[in-house]
Amino acid sequence: MSHSVMSPGVDALLEQARAGVRRLTPHETVQAAGRGALVVDTRTDLQRREQGELPGVLVIDRTVLEWRLDPASAWRIPEATGYDLEVVVVCRQGYSSSLAAASLRVLGLHRATDMVGGVEAWRAAGLPMSDHPADVRH
């Protein structure tokens, strides 16, 4: 017997996560990185093997993202220097990155956003991929 739970659904969750947020295009993400933004790739190992690595990003698994980027966390990365940090989350297609960025904003990282279209859009824009091993943070 299934329980009937009224859910707004994932599309509504996504819409809420993106409300009032300026998401960045791949080219704007490159500019953000140039001014010191932390660009964080949350794709899985498999997705990164299939699509390739992005240059100059930190790879942080989605399951530990909040702990690594919260400046108050004992498990933070050294780059998590304060709540004013500009963070751009990148995923495969730009969906889970929106939810991840929303979670970071709830945490207090008020400048967190994500990249429209994910790595698929990055590649479609003809931006360079990296031929170096990724900077993976566990």
mmCIF file of N, CA and C in Angstrom, residues 8-114:
data_model
loop_
_atom_site.group_PDB
_atom_site.id
_atom_site.type_symbol
_atom_site.label_atom_id
_atom_site.label_comp_id
_atom_site.label_asym_id
_atom_site.label_seq_id
_atom_site.Cartn_x
_atom_site.Cartn_y
_atom_site.Cartn_z
ATOM 1 N N PRO A 8 5.730 18.741 -4.105
ATOM 2 C CA PRO A 8 5.765 19.677 -5.236
ATOM 3 C C PRO A 8 6.566 19.107 -6.404
ATOM 4 N N GLY A 9 7.376 18.091 -6.145
ATOM 5 C CA GLY A 9 8.170 17.466 -7.202
ATOM 6 C C GLY A 9 9.530 18.123 -7.369
ATOM 7 N N VAL A 10 10.408 17.414 -8.027
ATOM 8 C CA VAL A 10 11.786 17.876 -8.185
ATOM 9 C C VAL A 10 11.869 19.122 -9.069
ATOM 10 N N ASP A 11 10.962 19.261 -10.034
ATOM 11 C CA ASP A 11 10.997 20.454 -10.887
ATOM 12 C C ASP A 11 10.743 21.714 -10.074
ATOM 13 N N ALA A 12 9.803 21.631 -9.116
ATOM 14 C CA ALA A 12 9.515 22.773 -8.247
ATOM 15 C C ALA A 12 10.698 23.057 -7.325
ATOM 16 N N LEU A 13 11.342 21.988 -6.852
ATOM 17 C CA LEU A 13 12.520 22.136 -5.998
ATOM 18 C C LEU A 13 13.631 22.868 -6.760
ATOM 19 N N LEU A 14 13.805 22.488 -8.008
ATOM 20 C CA LEU A 14 14.813 23.102 -8.865
ATOM 21 C C LEU A 14 14.489 24.575 -9.114
ATOM 22 N N GLU A 15 13.229 24.842 -9.400
ATOM 23 C CA GLU A 15 12.781 26.216 -9.636
ATOM 24 C C GLU A 15 13.044 27.083 -8.404
ATOM 25 N N GLN A 16 12.745 26.531 -7.236
ATOM 26 C CA GLN A 16 12.978 27.242 -5.971
ATOM 27 C C GLN A 16 14.475 27.480 -5.752
ATOM 28 N N ALA A 17 15.289 26.480 -6.074
ATOM 29 C CA ALA A 17 16.737 26.591 -5.892
ATOM 30 C C ALA A 17 17.337 27.679 -6.784
ATOM 31 N N ARG A 18 16.710 27.912 -7.935
ATOM 32 C CA ARG A 18 17.248 28.878 -8.895
ATOM 33 C C ARG A 18 16.619 30.263 -8.774
ATOM 34 N N ALA A 19 15.583 30.390 -7.966
ATOM 35 C CA ALA A 19 14.842 31.652 -7.860
ATOM 36 C C ALA A 19 15.742 32.783 -7.368
ATOM 37 N N GLY A 20 15.798 33.854 -8.141
ATOM 38 C CA GLY A 20 16.563 35.028 -7.749
ATOM 39 C C GLY A 20 18.070 34.868 -7.801
ATOM 40 N N VAL A 21 18.538 33.779 -8.377
ATOM 41 C CA VAL A 21 19.985 33.510 -8.434
ATOM 42 C C VAL A 21 20.490 33.767 -9.839
ATOM 43 N N ARG A 22 21.616 34.474 -9.937
ATOM 44 C CA ARG A 22 22.236 34.652 -11.248
ATOM 45 C C ARG A 22 23.196 33.500 -11.497
ATOM 46 N N ARG A 23 22.769 32.592 -12.361
ATOM 47 C CA ARG A 23 23.602 31.453 -12.726
ATOM 48 C C ARG A 23 24.576 31.906 -13.817
ATOM 49 N N LEU A 24 25.719 31.272 -13.899
ATOM 50 C CA LEU A 24 26.743 31.707 -14.840
ATOM 51 C C LEU A 24 26.813 30.809 -16.064
ATOM 52 N N THR A 25 27.086 31.421 -17.206
ATOM 53 C CA THR A 25 27.354 30.657 -18.420
ATOM 54 C C THR A 25 28.766 30.076 -18.285
ATOM 55 N N PRO A 26 29.134 29.131 -19.145
ATOM 56 C CA PRO A 26 30.506 28.627 -19.100
ATOM 57 C C PRO A 26 31.555 29.747 -19.234
ATOM 58 N N HIS A 27 31.349 30.697 -20.155
ATOM 59 C CA HIS A 27 32.325 31.777 -20.305
ATOM 60 C C HIS A 27 32.387 32.660 -19.059
ATOM 61 N N GLU A 28 31.236 32.919 -18.441
ATOM 62 C CA GLU A 28 31.215 33.698 -17.203
ATOM 63 C C GLU A 28 31.889 32.945 -16.063
ATOM 64 N N THR A 29 31.813 31.619 -16.095
ATOM 65 C CA THR A 29 32.479 30.800 -15.079
ATOM 66 C C THR A 29 33.995 30.937 -15.197
ATOM 67 N N VAL A 30 34.492 30.967 -16.429
ATOM 68 C CA VAL A 30 35.925 31.190 -16.662
ATOM 69 C C VAL A 30 36.330 32.552 -16.089
ATOM 70 N N GLN A 31 35.518 33.576 -16.334
ATOM 71 C CA GLN A 31 35.795 34.922 -15.807
ATOM 72 C C GLN A 31 35.767 34.916 -14.282
ATOM 73 N N ALA A 32 34.809 34.212 -13.699
ATOM 74 C CA ALA A 32 34.705 34.136 -12.239
ATOM 75 C C ALA A 32 35.960 33.495 -11.648
ATOM 76 N N ALA A 33 36.413 32.410 -12.266
ATOM 77 C CA ALA A 33 37.633 31.738 -11.803
ATOM 78 C C ALA A 33 38.809 32.700 -11.880
ATOM 79 N N GLY A 34 38.848 33.517 -12.931
ATOM 80 C CA GLY A 34 39.915 34.486 -13.118
ATOM 81 C C GLY A 34 39.965 35.549 -12.025
ATOM 82 N N ARG A 35 38.806 35.821 -11.420
ATOM 83 C CA ARG A 35 38.795 36.817 -10.343
ATOM 84 C C ARG A 35 38.855 36.155 -8.960
ATOM 85 N N GLY A 36 39.106 34.843 -8.941
ATOM 86 C CA GLY A 36 39.326 34.167 -7.664
ATOM 87 C C GLY A 36 38.186 33.321 -7.145
ATOM 88 N N ALA A 37 37.128 33.172 -7.937
ATOM 89 C CA ALA A 37 36.026 32.306 -7.495
ATOM 90 C C ALA A 37 36.500 30.865 -7.421
ATOM 91 N N LEU A 38 35.917 30.133 -6.519
ATOM 92 C CA LEU A 38 36.190 28.711 -6.397
ATOM 93 C C LEU A 38 35.210 27.979 -7.300
ATOM 94 N N VAL A 39 35.720 27.308 -8.321
ATOM 95 C CA VAL A 39 34.861 26.531 -9.208
ATOM 96 C C VAL A 39 34.972 25.074 -8.768
ATOM 97 N N VAL A 40 33.824 24.497 -8.412
ATOM 98 C CA VAL A 40 33.797 23.165 -7.819
ATOM 99 C C VAL A 40 33.022 22.202 -8.706
ATOM 100 N N ASP A 41 33.683 21.134 -9.109
ATOM 101 C CA ASP A 41 33.100 20.101 -9.958
ATOM 102 C C ASP A 41 32.591 18.979 -9.062
ATOM 103 N N THR A 42 31.281 18.722 -9.105
ATOM 104 C CA THR A 42 30.692 17.677 -8.257
ATOM 105 C C THR A 42 30.337 16.417 -9.043
ATOM 106 N N ARG A 43 30.798 16.322 -10.289
ATOM 107 C CA ARG A 43 30.484 15.128 -11.083
ATOM 108 C C ARG A 43 31.109 13.878 -10.459
ATOM 109 N N THR A 44 30.514 12.744 -10.749
ATOM 110 C CA THR A 44 31.048 11.464 -10.277
ATOM 111 C C THR A 44 32.329 11.125 -11.046
ATOM 112 N N ASP A 45 33.095 10.184 -10.508
ATOM 113 C CA ASP A 45 34.309 9.716 -11.199
ATOM 114 C C ASP A 45 33.972 9.253 -12.609
ATOM 115 N N LEU A 46 32.899 8.494 -12.737
ATOM 116 C CA LEU A 46 32.487 7.964 -14.043
ATOM 117 C C LEU A 46 32.163 9.099 -15.010
ATOM 118 N N GLN A 47 31.398 10.081 -14.561
ATOM 119 C CA GLN A 47 31.058 11.213 -15.426
ATOM 120 C C GLN A 47 32.319 11.965 -15.850
ATOM 121 N N ARG A 48 33.259 12.123 -14.946
ATOM 122 C CA ARG A 48 34.495 12.835 -15.287
ATOM 123 C C ARG A 48 35.337 12.028 -16.265
ATOM 124 N N ARG A 49 35.354 10.715 -16.115
ATOM 125 C CA ARG A 49 36.076 9.864 -17.083
ATOM 126 C C ARG A 49 35.446 9.974 -18.463
ATOM 127 N N GLU A 50 34.118 9.988 -18.508
ATOM 128 C CA GLU A 50 33.410 10.056 -19.798
ATOM 129 C C GLU A 50 33.539 11.419 -20.460
ATOM 130 N N GLN A 51 33.420 12.493 -19.673
ATOM 131 C CA GLN A 51 33.382 13.849 -20.246
ATOM 132 C C GLN A 51 34.729 14.554 -20.246
ATOM 133 N N GLY A 52 35.626 14.132 -19.388
ATOM 134 C CA GLY A 52 36.913 14.806 -19.257
ATOM 135 C C GLY A 52 36.928 15.762 -18.073
ATOM 136 N N GLU A 53 38.133 16.249 -17.772
ATOM 137 C CA GLU A 53 38.335 17.128 -16.625
ATOM 138 C C GLU A 53 38.314 18.593 -17.056
ATOM 139 N N LEU A 54 37.806 19.443 -16.180
ATOM 140 C CA LEU A 54 37.850 20.889 -16.414
ATOM 141 C C LEU A 54 39.130 21.457 -15.821
ATOM 142 N N PRO A 55 39.711 22.457 -16.479
ATOM 143 C CA PRO A 55 40.943 23.044 -15.951
ATOM 144 C C PRO A 55 40.666 23.962 -14.749
ATOM 145 N N GLY A 56 41.544 23.875 -13.756
ATOM 146 C CA GLY A 56 41.513 24.829 -12.650
ATOM 147 C C GLY A 56 40.376 24.693 -11.664
ATOM 148 N N VAL A 57 39.674 23.561 -11.678
ATOM 149 C CA VAL A 57 38.568 23.391 -10.735
ATOM 150 C C VAL A 57 38.985 22.462 -9.594
ATOM 151 N N LEU A 58 38.228 22.518 -8.512
ATOM 152 C CA LEU A 58 38.389 21.548 -7.442
ATOM 153 C C LEU A 58 37.288 20.509 -7.602
ATOM 154 N N VAL A 59 37.642 19.255 -7.483
ATOM 155 C CA VAL A 59 36.651 18.184 -7.546
ATOM 156 C C VAL A 59 36.296 17.805 -6.112
ATOM 157 N N ILE A 60 35.018 18.001 -5.772
ATOM 158 C CA ILE A 60 34.538 17.638 -4.439
ATOM 159 C C ILE A 60 33.265 16.826 -4.611
ATOM 160 N N ASP A 61 33.257 15.649 -4.027
ATOM 161 C CA ASP A 61 32.085 14.782 -4.138
ATOM 162 C C ASP A 61 30.868 15.482 -3.555
ATOM 163 N N ARG A 62 29.751 15.357 -4.234
ATOM 164 C CA ARG A 62 28.520 16.004 -3.788
ATOM 165 C C ARG A 62 28.157 15.613 -2.350
ATOM 166 N N THR A 63 28.493 14.388 -1.957
ATOM 167 C CA THR A 63 28.102 13.904 -0.628
ATOM 168 C C THR A 63 28.835 14.599 0.516
ATOM 169 N N VAL A 64 29.973 15.254 0.229
ATOM 170 C CA VAL A 64 30.720 15.936 1.291
ATOM 171 C C VAL A 64 30.871 17.435 1.034
ATOM 172 N N LEU A 65 30.178 17.938 0.014
ATOM 173 C CA LEU A 65 30.358 19.326 -0.425
ATOM 174 C C LEU A 65 30.209 20.342 0.709
ATOM 175 N N GLU A 66 29.110 20.243 1.463
ATOM 176 C CA GLU A 66 28.849 21.229 2.520
ATOM 177 C C GLU A 66 29.938 21.203 3.594
ATOM 178 N N TRP A 67 30.397 20.017 3.959
ATOM 179 C CA TRP A 67 31.432 19.904 4.988
ATOM 180 C C TRP A 67 32.761 20.488 4.522
ATOM 181 N N ARG A 68 33.058 20.363 3.223
ATOM 182 C CA ARG A 68 34.340 20.865 2.704
ATOM 183 C C ARG A 68 34.339 22.381 2.507
ATOM 184 N N LEU A 69 33.159 22.961 2.258
ATOM 185 C CA LEU A 69 33.105 24.395 1.947
ATOM 186 C C LEU A 69 32.629 25.277 3.100
ATOM 187 N N ASP A 70 32.103 24.685 4.174
ATOM 188 C CA ASP A 70 31.686 25.476 5.326
ATOM 189 C C ASP A 70 32.928 25.932 6.087
ATOM 190 N N PRO A 71 33.162 27.251 6.143
ATOM 191 C CA PRO A 71 34.356 27.750 6.849
ATOM 192 C C PRO A 71 34.396 27.344 8.322
ATOM 193 N N ALA A 72 33.241 27.042 8.904
ATOM 194 C CA ALA A 72 33.186 26.666 10.319
ATOM 195 C C ALA A 72 33.352 25.158 10.543
ATOM 196 N N SER A 73 33.455 24.394 9.470
ATOM 197 C CA SER A 73 33.543 22.939 9.575
ATOM 198 C C SER A 73 34.975 22.486 9.862
ATOM 199 N N ALA A 74 35.095 21.507 10.719
ATOM 200 C CA ALA A 74 36.411 20.915 11.007
ATOM 201 C C ALA A 74 36.960 20.177 9.783
ATOM 202 N N TRP A 75 36.087 19.846 8.831
ATOM 203 C CA TRP A 75 36.476 19.075 7.641
ATOM 204 C C TRP A 75 36.594 19.949 6.388
ATOM 205 N N ARG A 76 36.674 21.265 6.584
ATOM 206 C CA ARG A 76 36.730 22.176 5.435
ATOM 207 C C ARG A 76 38.070 22.048 4.706
ATOM 208 N N ILE A 77 38.046 22.461 3.431
ATOM 209 C CA ILE A 77 39.283 22.552 2.655
ATOM 210 C C ILE A 77 39.914 23.910 2.961
ATOM 211 N N PRO A 78 41.234 24.066 2.746
ATOM 212 C CA PRO A 78 41.899 25.341 3.060
ATOM 213 C C PRO A 78 41.308 26.539 2.317
ATOM 214 N N GLU A 79 40.752 26.306 1.118
ATOM 215 C CA GLU A 79 40.188 27.394 0.321
ATOM 216 C C GLU A 79 38.882 27.955 0.906
ATOM 217 N N ALA A 80 38.274 27.217 1.834
ATOM 218 C CA ALA A 80 37.000 27.656 2.440
ATOM 219 C C ALA A 80 37.293 28.680 3.531
ATOM 220 N N THR A 81 37.612 29.894 3.088
ATOM 221 C CA THR A 81 38.135 30.921 3.990
ATOM 222 C C THR A 81 37.071 31.798 4.632
ATOM 223 N N GLY A 82 35.853 31.776 4.111
ATOM 224 C CA GLY A 82 34.820 32.626 4.692
ATOM 225 C C GLY A 82 33.523 32.488 3.931
ATOM 226 N N TYR A 83 32.461 33.018 4.530
ATOM 227 C CA TYR A 83 31.131 32.887 3.919
ATOM 228 C C TYR A 83 30.937 33.820 2.727
ATOM 229 N N ASP A 84 31.873 34.735 2.516
ATOM 230 C CA ASP A 84 31.774 35.658 1.392
ATOM 231 C C ASP A 84 32.423 35.100 0.117
ATOM 232 N N LEU A 85 32.937 33.898 0.206
ATOM 233 C CA LEU A 85 33.610 33.247 -0.915
ATOM 234 C C LEU A 85 32.654 33.093 -2.096
ATOM 235 N N GLU A 86 33.142 33.431 -3.279
ATOM 236 C CA GLU A 86 32.350 33.188 -4.490
ATOM 237 C C GLU A 86 32.584 31.744 -4.922
ATOM 238 N N VAL A 87 31.512 30.979 -5.003
ATOM 239 C CA VAL A 87 31.593 29.565 -5.375
ATOM 240 C C VAL A 87 30.704 29.324 -6.587
ATOM 241 N N VAL A 88 31.241 28.615 -7.587
ATOM 242 C CA VAL A 88 30.451 28.212 -8.753
ATOM 243 C C VAL A 88 30.482 26.686 -8.817
ATOM 244 N N VAL A 89 29.327 26.071 -8.643
ATOM 245 C CA VAL A 89 29.233 24.611 -8.674
ATOM 246 C C VAL A 89 28.945 24.163 -10.104
ATOM 247 N N VAL A 90 29.642 23.109 -10.522
ATOM 248 C CA VAL A 90 29.508 22.575 -11.876
ATOM 249 C C VAL A 90 29.185 21.089 -11.791
ATOM 250 N N CYS A 91 28.218 20.648 -12.603
ATOM 251 C CA CYS A 91 27.914 19.220 -12.694
ATOM 252 C C CYS A 91 27.844 18.837 -14.178
ATOM 253 N N ARG A 92 27.234 17.732 -14.477
ATOM 254 C CA ARG A 92 27.211 17.242 -15.862
ATOM 255 C C ARG A 92 26.325 18.099 -16.755
ATOM 256 N N GLN A 93 25.103 18.409 -16.282
ATOM 257 C CA GLN A 93 24.157 19.133 -17.122
ATOM 258 C C GLN A 93 23.582 20.402 -16.493
ATOM 259 N N GLY A 94 23.966 20.706 -15.273
ATOM 260 C CA GLY A 94 23.492 21.935 -14.645
ATOM 261 C C GLY A 94 22.208 21.807 -13.852
ATOM 262 N N TYR A 95 21.880 20.606 -13.408
ATOM 263 C CA TYR A 95 20.691 20.407 -12.573
ATOM 264 C C TYR A 95 21.076 20.207 -11.108
ATOM 265 N N SER A 96 21.839 19.148 -10.825
ATOM 266 C CA SER A 96 22.216 18.900 -9.432
ATOM 267 C C SER A 96 23.079 20.034 -8.883
ATOM 268 N N SER A 97 23.794 20.728 -9.775
ATOM 269 C CA SER A 97 24.613 21.861 -9.320
ATOM 270 C C SER A 97 23.745 22.989 -8.764
ATOM 271 N N SER A 98 22.545 23.163 -9.309
ATOM 272 C CA SER A 98 21.634 24.189 -8.791
ATOM 273 C C SER A 98 21.198 23.853 -7.374
ATOM 274 N N LEU A 99 20.887 22.579 -7.142
ATOM 275 C CA LEU A 99 20.482 22.147 -5.802
ATOM 276 C C LEU A 99 21.653 22.254 -4.829
ATOM 277 N N ALA A 100 22.852 21.904 -5.289
ATOM 278 C CA ALA A 100 24.039 21.985 -4.437
ATOM 279 C C ALA A 100 24.338 23.434 -4.061
ATOM 280 N N ALA A 101 24.248 24.337 -5.031
ATOM 281 C CA ALA A 101 24.519 25.759 -4.760
ATOM 282 C C ALA A 101 23.486 26.320 -3.779
ATOM 283 N N ALA A 102 22.228 25.901 -3.918
ATOM 284 C CA ALA A 102 21.177 26.343 -2.991
ATOM 285 C C ALA A 102 21.494 25.881 -1.575
ATOM 286 N N SER A 103 21.977 24.668 -1.441
ATOM 287 C CA SER A 103 22.354 24.132 -0.129
ATOM 288 C C SER A 103 23.498 24.941 0.476
ATOM 289 N N LEU A 104 24.461 25.331 -0.352
ATOM 290 C CA LEU A 104 25.580 26.151 0.125
ATOM 291 C C LEU A 104 25.101 27.529 0.585
ATOM 292 N N ARG A 105 24.119 28.091 -0.119
ATOM 293 C CA ARG A 105 23.574 29.394 0.291
ATOM 294 C C ARG A 105 22.859 29.285 1.632
ATOM 295 N N VAL A 106 22.114 28.202 1.833
ATOM 296 C CA VAL A 106 21.450 27.975 3.127
ATOM 297 C C VAL A 106 22.502 27.905 4.238
ATOM 298 N N LEU A 107 23.643 27.340 3.918
ATOM 299 C CA LEU A 107 24.753 27.201 4.860
ATOM 300 C C LEU A 107 25.395 28.547 5.194
ATOM 301 N N GLY A 108 25.144 29.563 4.358
ATOM 302 C CA GLY A 108 25.709 30.882 4.612
ATOM 303 C C GLY A 108 26.638 31.388 3.524
ATOM 304 N N LEU A 109 26.952 30.526 2.557
ATOM 305 C CA LEU A 109 27.802 30.941 1.429
ATOM 306 C C LEU A 109 26.907 31.652 0.411
ATOM 307 N N HIS A 110 26.578 32.908 0.726
ATOM 308 C CA HIS A 110 25.529 33.642 0.009
ATOM 309 C C HIS A 110 25.860 33.926 -1.446
ATOM 310 N N ARG A 111 27.114 33.801 -1.846
ATOM 311 C CA ARG A 111 27.490 34.070 -3.248
ATOM 312 C C ARG A 111 27.559 32.797 -4.086
ATOM 313 N N ALA A 112 27.177 31.657 -3.513
ATOM 314 C CA ALA A 112 27.239 30.389 -4.254
ATOM 315 C C ALA A 112 26.217 30.379 -5.386
ATOM 316 N N THR A 113 26.678 29.940 -6.550
ATOM 317 C CA THR A 113 25.809 29.800 -7.716
ATOM 318 C C THR A 113 26.266 28.576 -8.494
ATOM 319 N N ASP A 114 25.726 28.395 -9.683
ATOM 320 C CA ASP A 114 26.161 27.256 -10.487
ATOM 321 C C ASP A 114 26.232 27.635 -11.956
#
